[in-house]
Tab-separated table of C-alpha atoms in Angstrom:
chain	number	residue	atom	x	y	z
A	1154	UNK	CA	77.991	-162.211	-3.791
A	1155	UNK	CA	76.896	-160.037	-6.394
A	1156	UNK	CA	78.857	-156.473	-6.380
A	1157	UNK	CA	76.814	-153.356	-7.630
A	1158	UNK	CA	78.672	-150.288	-8.521
A	1159	UNK	CA	76.757	-146.715	-7.323
A	1160	UNK	CA	78.936	-144.038	-9.511
A	1161	UNK	CA	78.768	-140.956	-7.005
A	1162	UNK	CA	82.017	-138.423	-8.578
A	1163	UNK	CA	80.821	-135.247	-10.475
A	1164	UNK	CA	84.494	-134.951	-11.198
A	1165	UNK	CA	87.822	-136.514	-11.479
A	1166	UNK	CA	88.771	-138.864	-8.807
A	1167	UNK	CA	91.828	-137.028	-6.828
A	1168	UNK	CA	93.666	-138.946	-4.112
A	1169	UNK	CA	92.267	-136.075	-1.692
A	1170	UNK	CA	88.628	-138.185	-1.710
A	1171	UNK	CA	86.902	-135.190	-1.265
A	1172	UNK	CA	83.134	-134.556	-2.065
A	1173	UNK	CA	81.262	-132.040	-1.795
A	1174	UNK	CA	78.509	-130.175	-3.451
A	1175	UNK	CA	75.373	-132.226	-5.664
A	1176	UNK	CA	77.921	-135.220	-4.358
A	1177	UNK	CA	77.398	-135.503	-1.168
A	1178	UNK	CA	73.241	-135.632	-2.172
A	1179	UNK	CA	74.453	-138.510	-4.307
A	1180	UNK	CA	75.593	-140.346	-1.853
A	1181	UNK	CA	72.780	-140.201	-0.272
A	1182	UNK	CA	70.527	-141.432	-2.660
A	1183	UNK	CA	73.445	-144.244	-3.588
A	1184	UNK	CA	72.800	-145.236	0.424
A	1185	UNK	CA	69.708	-145.572	-0.008
A	1186	UNK	CA	69.270	-147.480	-3.044
A	1187	UNK	CA	71.237	-149.947	-2.037
A	1188	UNK	CA	69.891	-150.897	1.237
A	1189	UNK	CA	66.248	-151.349	-0.944
A	1190	UNK	CA	68.956	-153.673	-2.941
A	1191	UNK	CA	69.195	-155.745	0.094
A	1192	UNK	CA	72.717	-155.689	-0.175
A	1193	UNK	CA	74.840	-157.267	2.917
A	1194	UNK	CA	78.344	-154.687	3.041
A	1195	UNK	CA	78.400	-150.627	0.928
A	1196	UNK	CA	81.387	-149.904	1.259
A	1197	UNK	CA	82.143	-145.805	0.180
A	1198	UNK	CA	85.836	-144.771	-1.147
A	1199	UNK	CA	85.297	-141.202	-0.132
A	1200	UNK	CA	84.440	-138.039	2.202
A	1201	UNK	CA	84.559	-135.326	3.084
A	1202	UNK	CA	86.664	-132.695	5.790
A	1203	UNK	CA	82.965	-131.225	6.178
A	1204	UNK	CA	79.223	-133.325	6.979
A	1205	UNK	CA	78.378	-134.352	3.004
A	1206	UNK	CA	75.030	-133.452	3.710
A	1207	UNK	CA	72.446	-133.620	6.481
A	1208	UNK	CA	70.366	-136.409	5.125
A	1209	UNK	CA	73.427	-139.374	5.356
A	1210	UNK	CA	73.504	-139.468	8.834
A	1211	UNK	CA	69.176	-140.951	8.131
A	1212	UNK	CA	70.180	-142.435	5.851
A	1213	UNK	CA	73.445	-144.441	7.167
A	1214	UNK	CA	71.414	-145.388	10.256
A	1215	UNK	CA	68.534	-146.745	8.262
A	1216	UNK	CA	70.521	-148.737	6.286
A	1217	UNK	CA	72.337	-150.679	9.829
A	1218	UNK	CA	69.735	-151.081	10.989
A	1219	UNK	CA	68.698	-153.035	7.635
A	1220	UNK	CA	71.432	-154.325	9.074
A	1221	UNK	CA	74.133	-153.813	6.430
A	1222	UNK	CA	77.990	-153.636	7.167
A	1223	UNK	CA	79.388	-150.190	6.198
A	1224	UNK	CA	82.908	-149.885	5.943
A	1225	UNK	CA	84.384	-146.149	4.218
A	1226	UNK	CA	88.073	-144.747	4.239
A	1227	UNK	CA	89.179	-143.038	6.840
A	1228	UNK	CA	90.710	-140.814	3.970
A	1229	UNK	CA	94.005	-139.356	2.589
A	1230	UNK	CA	95.108	-135.295	3.523
A	1231	UNK	CA	97.874	-133.332	1.903
A	1232	UNK	CA	101.241	-133.595	4.807
A	1233	UNK	CA	102.067	-129.855	4.427
A	1234	UNK	CA	98.872	-128.321	5.934
A	1235	UNK	CA	96.653	-130.785	5.183
A	1236	UNK	CA	93.593	-131.655	7.713
A	1237	UNK	CA	94.499	-135.212	9.498
A	1238	UNK	CA	90.735	-136.145	10.576
A	1239	UNK	CA	89.123	-138.630	9.492
A	1240	UNK	CA	86.429	-138.025	6.724
A	1241	UNK	CA	82.926	-138.244	6.837
A	1242	UNK	CA	81.072	-140.836	6.330
A	1243	UNK	CA	83.874	-142.716	8.445
A	1244	UNK	CA	83.352	-140.838	11.499
A	1245	UNK	CA	79.486	-141.730	12.083
A	1246	UNK	CA	79.183	-144.908	14.941
A	1247	UNK	CA	77.507	-147.174	12.354
A	1248	UNK	CA	80.743	-147.127	9.846
A	1249	UNK	CA	83.748	-149.199	9.958
A	1250	UNK	CA	86.433	-146.492	9.694
A	1251	UNK	CA	89.647	-148.368	7.653
A	1252	UNK	CA	92.585	-146.218	7.410
A	1253	UNK	CA	96.359	-147.989	5.695
A	1254	UNK	CA	99.344	-149.359	6.342
A	1255	UNK	CA	102.457	-149.606	3.643
A	1256	UNK	CA	104.191	-153.020	2.488
A	1257	UNK	CA	106.026	-152.805	5.704
A	1258	UNK	CA	102.935	-152.443	8.583
A	1259	UNK	CA	103.578	-149.337	8.750
A	1260	UNK	CA	100.765	-146.376	9.313
A	1261	UNK	CA	100.959	-144.812	5.512
A	1262	UNK	CA	102.129	-140.929	5.761
A	1263	UNK	CA	104.041	-142.124	2.419
A	1264	UNK	CA	101.370	-142.221	-0.258
A	1265	UNK	CA	101.371	-141.168	-3.584
A	1266	UNK	CA	104.282	-139.839	-6.689
A	1267	UNK	CA	106.194	-137.614	-4.026
A	1268	UNK	CA	104.629	-139.464	-0.530
A	1269	UNK	CA	103.429	-136.131	-0.136
A	1270	UNK	CA	99.811	-137.972	1.338
A	1271	UNK	CA	99.074	-139.477	4.278
A	1272	UNK	CA	96.220	-141.629	5.325
A	1273	UNK	CA	93.876	-139.640	7.901
A	1274	UNK	CA	93.835	-140.868	11.800
A	1275	UNK	CA	91.445	-139.659	14.624
A	1276	UNK	CA	89.558	-140.892	17.403
A	1277	UNK	CA	87.376	-143.099	14.638
A	1278	UNK	CA	89.608	-145.139	13.129
A	1279	UNK	CA	88.648	-148.720	13.676
A	1280	UNK	CA	91.176	-150.665	11.044
A	1281	UNK	CA	93.864	-150.469	9.022
A	1282	UNK	CA	94.150	-152.682	5.728
A	1283	UNK	CA	97.299	-152.376	2.788
A	1284	UNK	CA	96.786	-148.883	1.056
A	1285	UNK	CA	100.267	-148.533	-0.205
A	1286	UNK	CA	101.291	-149.645	-4.085
A	1287	UNK	CA	97.885	-151.386	-4.766
A	1288	UNK	CA	97.456	-153.253	-7.406
A	1289	UNK	CA	93.877	-152.640	-9.023
A	1290	UNK	CA	91.955	-152.032	-11.897
A	1291	UNK	CA	92.741	-148.967	-13.803
A	1292	UNK	CA	91.071	-146.696	-16.535
A	1293	UNK	CA	91.164	-147.706	-20.371
A	1294	UNK	CA	90.822	-150.759	-19.524
A	1295	UNK	CA	93.901	-151.690	-17.437
A	1296	UNK	CA	95.917	-152.471	-14.314
A	1297	UNK	CA	98.483	-150.845	-12.605
A	1298	UNK	CA	99.457	-149.414	-8.631
A	1299	UNK	CA	98.279	-146.920	-6.994
A	1300	UNK	CA	98.140	-145.548	-2.566
A	1301	UNK	CA	95.327	-144.581	-0.742
A	1302	UNK	CA	92.525	-145.464	1.373
A	1303	UNK	CA	90.369	-145.910	-1.445
A	1304	UNK	CA	91.961	-149.655	-1.804
A	1305	UNK	CA	92.537	-150.104	1.588
A	1306	UNK	CA	88.405	-149.920	2.477
A	1307	UNK	CA	87.647	-152.425	0.273
A	1308	UNK	CA	89.989	-155.133	1.348
A	1309	UNK	CA	87.778	-154.580	4.904
A	1310	UNK	CA	84.822	-154.856	2.726
A	1311	UNK	CA	85.945	-158.133	1.280
A	1312	UNK	CA	86.464	-159.497	4.202
A	1313	UNK	CA	83.461	-158.653	5.263
A	1314	UNK	CA	81.762	-160.835	2.298
A	1315	UNK	CA	84.128	-163.389	2.679
A	1316	UNK	CA	82.536	-163.619	6.406
A	1317	UNK	CA	78.898	-163.590	5.665
A	1318	UNK	CA	79.213	-166.613	3.483
A	1319	UNK	CA	80.930	-168.529	5.475
A	1320	UNK	CA	78.596	-168.049	8.648
A	1321	UNK	CA	75.660	-168.771	6.491
A	1322	UNK	CA	77.578	-172.258	5.500
A	1323	UNK	CA	78.190	-173.249	9.161
A	1324	UNK	CA	75.050	-171.797	11.187
A	1325	UNK	CA	72.495	-171.947	8.241
A	1326	UNK	CA	72.034	-167.956	8.374
A	1327	UNK	CA	74.751	-164.472	8.658
A	1328	UNK	CA	75.908	-162.809	11.924
A	1329	UNK	CA	74.744	-159.520	11.994
A	1330	UNK	CA	76.800	-156.353	11.255
A	1331	UNK	CA	77.592	-156.104	15.684
A	1332	UNK	CA	78.766	-159.274	15.799
A	1333	UNK	CA	80.711	-159.199	12.244
A	1334	UNK	CA	82.567	-155.948	13.562
A	1335	UNK	CA	83.014	-157.298	16.993
A	1336	UNK	CA	85.207	-160.481	14.889
A	1337	UNK	CA	87.289	-158.336	12.759
A	1338	UNK	CA	88.673	-156.097	15.477
A	1339	UNK	CA	89.216	-159.161	17.889
A	1340	UNK	CA	90.633	-160.859	15.021
A	1341	UNK	CA	92.424	-158.260	13.468
A	1342	UNK	CA	97.042	-157.924	14.638
A	1343	UNK	CA	97.649	-155.052	17.096
A	1344	UNK	CA	99.737	-152.579	15.224
A	1345	UNK	CA	101.616	-149.383	16.647
A	1346	UNK	CA	100.406	-149.049	20.704
A	1347	UNK	CA	98.851	-152.044	22.725
A	1348	UNK	CA	94.639	-152.608	22.293
A	1349	UNK	CA	93.353	-150.452	20.321
A	1350	UNK	CA	95.279	-146.304	18.833
A	1351	UNK	CA	94.501	-143.364	16.683
A	1352	UNK	CA	96.553	-144.145	14.023
A	1353	UNK	CA	96.158	-148.523	13.863
A	1354	UNK	CA	92.926	-148.266	14.794
A	1355	UNK	CA	92.104	-152.403	16.942
A	1356	UNK	CA	94.712	-153.538	14.150
A	1357	UNK	CA	95.478	-154.530	10.565
A	1358	UNK	CA	92.592	-156.866	9.034
A	1359	UNK	CA	93.150	-160.317	8.947
A	1360	UNK	CA	90.840	-162.641	6.620
A	1361	UNK	CA	92.384	-165.853	8.487
A	1362	UNK	CA	92.025	-165.173	11.146
A	1363	UNK	CA	88.619	-164.054	11.314
A	1364	UNK	CA	87.639	-167.354	9.181
A	1365	UNK	CA	88.957	-169.327	11.591
A	1366	UNK	CA	87.495	-167.595	14.317
A	1367	UNK	CA	83.891	-169.107	13.095
A	1368	UNK	CA	84.132	-172.611	13.377
A	1369	UNK	CA	86.168	-171.956	17.517
A	1370	UNK	CA	82.913	-173.379	19.473
A	1371	UNK	CA	84.961	-175.007	22.625
A	1372	UNK	CA	81.897	-175.136	24.770
A	1373	UNK	CA	79.460	-176.554	21.677
A	1374	UNK	CA	76.425	-173.796	22.122
A	1375	UNK	CA	76.417	-173.279	18.771
A	1376	UNK	CA	78.270	-169.543	20.099
A	1377	UNK	CA	81.506	-168.899	18.731
A	1378	UNK	CA	84.202	-168.263	21.405
A	1379	UNK	CA	84.915	-164.836	20.307
A	1380	UNK	CA	81.105	-163.964	20.023
A	1381	UNK	CA	80.957	-165.588	23.811
A	1382	UNK	CA	84.034	-163.324	24.948
A	1383	UNK	CA	83.923	-160.361	23.363
A	1384	UNK	CA	80.345	-159.501	22.096
A	1385	UNK	CA	77.942	-161.093	24.370
A	1386	UNK	CA	79.671	-161.660	27.003
A	1387	UNK	CA	79.365	-165.302	28.420
A	1388	UNK	CA	81.517	-168.238	29.117
A	1389	UNK	CA	82.519	-170.167	26.291
A	1390	UNK	CA	84.084	-173.438	27.952
A	1391	UNK	CA	79.966	-173.393	29.567
A	1392	UNK	CA	77.263	-174.371	26.985
A	1393	UNK	CA	74.544	-172.595	29.393
A	1394	UNK	CA	76.281	-170.351	31.230
A	1395	UNK	CA	72.369	-168.792	33.310
A	1396	UNK	CA	71.358	-171.942	34.171
A	1397	UNK	CA	68.217	-171.568	32.653
A	1398	UNK	CA	68.634	-175.010	31.039
A	1399	UNK	CA	68.852	-173.503	27.582
A	1400	UNK	CA	71.879	-172.776	25.690
A	1401	UNK	CA	73.707	-170.027	25.201
A	1402	UNK	CA	73.316	-169.679	20.767
A	1403	UNK	CA	69.478	-170.975	21.595
A	1404	UNK	CA	68.814	-168.370	23.680
A	1405	UNK	CA	70.674	-165.608	21.087
A	1406	UNK	CA	69.470	-166.657	17.720
A	1407	UNK	CA	66.220	-168.702	18.416
A	1408	UNK	CA	64.617	-167.723	21.650
A	1409	UNK	CA	66.250	-163.898	21.522
A	1410	UNK	CA	66.802	-164.249	25.371
A	1411	UNK	CA	69.365	-163.081	27.841
A	1412	UNK	CA	71.816	-165.961	27.973
A	1413	UNK	CA	73.486	-163.660	30.771
A	1414	UNK	CA	69.881	-163.744	32.656
A	1415	UNK	CA	67.691	-167.137	34.168
A	1416	UNK	CA	64.555	-165.164	33.501
A	1417	UNK	CA	64.870	-162.416	30.531
A	1418	UNK	CA	61.189	-161.030	30.643
A	1419	UNK	CA	61.264	-160.885	35.000
A	1420	UNK	CA	58.167	-162.701	35.838
A	1421	UNK	CA	59.581	-165.457	37.816
A	1422	UNK	CA	59.907	-168.262	35.435
A	1423	UNK	CA	63.378	-169.406	34.108
A	1424	UNK	CA	63.750	-169.240	30.438
A	1425	UNK	CA	63.660	-172.315	30.575
A	1426	UNK	CA	60.466	-173.581	32.419
A	1427	UNK	CA	58.524	-170.948	29.938
A	1428	UNK	CA	60.286	-172.389	26.785
A	1429	UNK	CA	60.623	-176.007	27.913
A	1430	UNK	CA	57.572	-176.476	30.188
A	1431	UNK	CA	54.466	-174.360	30.350
A	1432	UNK	CA	55.295	-172.866	26.621
A	1433	UNK	CA	55.039	-169.456	27.684
A	1434	UNK	CA	56.574	-166.166	25.610
A	1435	UNK	CA	60.105	-166.202	28.211
A	1436	UNK	CA	59.890	-162.004	26.765
A	1437	UNK	CA	56.654	-160.714	28.003
A	1438	UNK	CA	55.429	-161.505	31.446
A	1439	UNK	CA	52.027	-161.860	31.059
A	1440	UNK	CA	52.253	-164.357	27.767
A	1441	UNK	CA	48.227	-163.905	26.750
A	1442	UNK	CA	47.572	-160.158	27.632
A	1443	UNK	CA	45.082	-160.915	29.613
A	1444	UNK	CA	46.547	-158.680	32.513
A	1445	UNK	CA	47.265	-161.446	34.913
A	1446	UNK	CA	51.350	-162.350	35.049
A	1447	UNK	CA	51.993	-165.902	33.582
A	1448	UNK	CA	54.037	-166.841	36.836
A	1449	UNK	CA	50.538	-165.904	38.990
A	1450	UNK	CA	48.429	-168.507	36.799
A	1451	UNK	CA	50.595	-171.583	36.207
A	1452	UNK	CA	50.704	-170.591	40.894
A	1453	UNK	CA	47.218	-170.559	40.725
A	1454	UNK	CA	46.568	-173.574	38.454
A	1455	UNK	CA	45.650	-171.417	35.261
A	1456	UNK	CA	46.708	-171.784	31.806
A	1457	UNK	CA	48.729	-168.334	31.330
A	1458	UNK	CA	48.610	-168.975	27.328
A	1459	UNK	CA	45.029	-168.981	27.449
A	1460	UNK	CA	43.188	-165.529	27.652
A	1461	UNK	CA	41.056	-165.854	30.891
A	1462	UNK	CA	41.047	-163.207	32.802
A	1463	UNK	CA	36.737	-163.425	32.794
A	1464	UNK	CA	36.535	-167.034	34.275
A	1465	UNK	CA	35.088	-167.977	37.839
A	1466	UNK	CA	36.704	-172.096	38.202
A	1467	UNK	CA	35.402	-171.129	41.730
A	1468	UNK	CA	32.775	-169.319	42.185
A	1469	UNK	CA	32.907	-166.878	44.213
A	1470	UNK	CA	31.416	-164.575	41.789
A	1471	UNK	CA	34.701	-162.979	41.267
A	1472	UNK	CA	36.957	-162.598	37.823
A	1473	UNK	CA	39.922	-164.253	37.621
A	1474	UNK	CA	41.556	-160.455	37.191
A	1475	UNK	CA	39.782	-159.372	40.187
A	1476	UNK	CA	40.795	-162.486	42.507
A	1477	UNK	CA	43.747	-161.605	41.099
A	1478	UNK	CA	44.301	-157.755	41.755
A	1479	UNK	CA	42.912	-158.738	45.053
A	1480	UNK	CA	45.864	-161.249	45.916
A	1481	UNK	CA	42.891	-164.412	46.424
A	1482	UNK	CA	42.892	-167.686	45.300
A	1483	UNK	CA	41.291	-168.264	42.370
A	1484	UNK	CA	40.804	-172.451	42.980
A	1485	UNK	CA	38.865	-171.249	46.421
A	1486	UNK	CA	35.793	-169.552	47.221
A	1487	UNK	CA	36.728	-168.951	51.171
A	1488	UNK	CA	40.451	-167.902	50.930
A	1489	UNK	CA	41.050	-167.171	54.242
A	1490	UNK	CA	38.285	-169.246	55.441
A	1491	UNK	CA	36.192	-166.898	57.706
A	1492	UNK	CA	32.771	-168.532	56.417
A	1493	UNK	CA	32.704	-165.547	53.982
A	1494	UNK	CA	33.195	-165.930	50.193
A	1495	UNK	CA	35.753	-164.349	48.343
A	1496	UNK	CA	33.178	-162.559	46.393
A	1497	UNK	CA	31.121	-161.844	49.672
A	1498	UNK	CA	34.300	-159.964	50.908
A	1499	UNK	CA	34.931	-157.799	48.448
A	1500	UNK	CA	31.371	-156.959	48.509
A	1501	UNK	CA	30.089	-153.666	49.512
A	1502	UNK	CA	28.252	-154.716	51.929
A	1503	UNK	CA	30.775	-155.886	53.866
A	1504	UNK	CA	34.484	-154.005	52.723
A	1505	UNK	CA	36.244	-156.675	54.169
A	1506	UNK	CA	39.950	-158.200	53.481
A	1507	UNK	CA	39.814	-161.343	52.332
A	1508	UNK	CA	42.817	-162.772	52.619
A	1509	UNK	CA	42.455	-162.089	56.577
A	1510	UNK	CA	40.068	-163.911	58.156
A	1511	UNK	CA	39.433	-161.339	61.412
A	1512	UNK	CA	39.724	-158.198	59.298
A	1513	UNK	CA	39.336	-155.820	62.297
A	1514	UNK	CA	41.428	-157.865	64.912
A	1515	UNK	CA	38.556	-157.805	66.983
A	1516	UNK	CA	38.503	-162.078	67.990
A	1517	UNK	CA	36.182	-162.875	65.347
A	1518	UNK	CA	36.575	-164.329	62.002
A	1519	UNK	CA	34.753	-161.758	59.636
A	1520	UNK	CA	31.891	-164.666	58.997
A	1521	UNK	CA	30.988	-164.564	62.366
A	1522	UNK	CA	30.648	-161.134	62.616
A	1523	UNK	CA	28.653	-160.695	59.321
A	1524	UNK	CA	25.861	-162.150	61.247
A	1525	UNK	CA	25.418	-159.638	64.321
A	1526	UNK	CA	28.338	-157.460	63.781
A	1527	UNK	CA	30.782	-154.817	61.432
A	1528	UNK	CA	33.659	-157.033	60.814
A	1529	UNK	CA	35.274	-153.890	60.298
A	1530	UNK	CA	34.618	-152.458	63.513
A	1531	UNK	CA	35.801	-154.032	66.764
A	1532	UNK	CA	34.114	-152.436	68.762
A	1533	UNK	CA	30.648	-152.151	66.072
A	1534	UNK	CA	28.237	-150.697	69.154
A	1535	UNK	CA	31.056	-148.440	70.308
A	1536	UNK	CA	30.278	-149.081	73.946
A	1537	UNK	CA	33.280	-149.391	74.857
A	1538	UNK	CA	33.293	-153.365	74.784
A	1539	UNK	CA	34.254	-155.730	71.939
A	1540	UNK	CA	32.647	-157.523	69.949
A	1541	UNK	CA	34.261	-160.401	71.348
A	1542	UNK	CA	33.794	-159.446	74.450
A	1543	UNK	CA	29.702	-159.015	73.359
A	1544	UNK	CA	29.739	-162.462	72.088
A	1545	UNK	CA	31.412	-164.190	75.360
A	1546	UNK	CA	28.954	-162.505	77.458
A	1547	UNK	CA	25.951	-162.845	75.152
A	1548	UNK	CA	24.967	-158.748	74.715
A	1549	UNK	CA	24.013	-157.503	71.247
A	1550	UNK	CA	27.082	-156.266	69.697
A	1551	UNK	CA	25.010	-153.390	68.397
A	1552	UNK	CA	23.094	-151.601	70.399
A	1553	UNK	CA	25.268	-149.957	73.043
A	1554	UNK	CA	22.664	-150.053	75.857
A	1555	UNK	CA	23.630	-153.704	75.963
A	1556	UNK	CA	26.694	-154.602	78.033
A	1557	UNK	CA	28.437	-157.154	79.393
A	1558	UNK	CA	27.243	-157.501	83.130
A	1559	UNK	CA	23.829	-156.166	82.168
A	1560	UNK	CA	21.739	-159.096	81.705
A	1561	UNK	CA	20.660	-160.898	78.972
A	1562	UNK	CA	22.291	-162.823	75.908
A	1563	UNK	CA	22.030	-161.687	72.884
A	1564	UNK	CA	21.664	-164.466	69.768
A	1565	UNK	CA	21.732	-163.301	66.471
């Protein structure tokens, strides 16, 4: 793994780590540069009580969207009149804010030559790491010890790098920044109040616990237990949590489907059916984008992977898309078996319901009425007798003077 260094300080470093003015713009440019280098981790040992600069939120977001893990110091403050609030950019939700602890695993409020400095704390605190009497490189090619969250944050960044390398070794790809944050948080050693608190965050980062967690996959679904339990909320003891025949790990890392939902796109086909039977996209309701949902095409013996909205397999004069919009069978010329083809029924001349053999409910099928009466009017001639009554009486259902009992038979 390569190490890149970007200096953004314009003045001599001090334990407060305060950065202002032109240095803020340099921080923005450094993040941009690191993103262009496609780095895996950015570690920033710097901070400002106020926003560093207006552009930093955008570049942090861009870096995070690119999959980069971003770590920053929570900051240090002078106990005599200082402000304990966590410093920017560690206040950003996309940044892991790291506070410091001392050799006794207590919150570091004894930093500096005269113990006058303390680690910052607050709502954004995510993790802590050792930050008191840390041996490191010093100016003029020397080694020595020093204090500050600037020494704690790089420890977290280094463990992130270890997790990335280990995940590549185990899985063939690196875990996402969100996944790695989950592993770090859920393997941290809880200090202070139970679970999260504003001083220790989720606790002290632990490299061994984090690395070991990458190898625990109880159900063998290629999704480690810690991510199943705390990130994807799947069952770490069941390989296929949603029962769609696809392993949870496959859904997360290969098909990008929801391992908790057997029908990710809500089209009526399970993700397993789409992947293994119909070769459709489980993330799209209409795989071939022809306007007809996958399930409708499957149910009607059409190919959901081929654009066939203009086809007419039953030869009724209606395209497949028109049959879909009317709710009729593209494989059956006369869906309701009333003697009129679906195309004839949809035609404005008849304008009948192709799914109802007796559109006007008068007892005569639309096909029968099309021979002499209106299939949309139970009493075509308005003479008070239904077409069905006139049909049975042999009178003309389109002539109001021809009524049952008046004599004569009408043969259309």
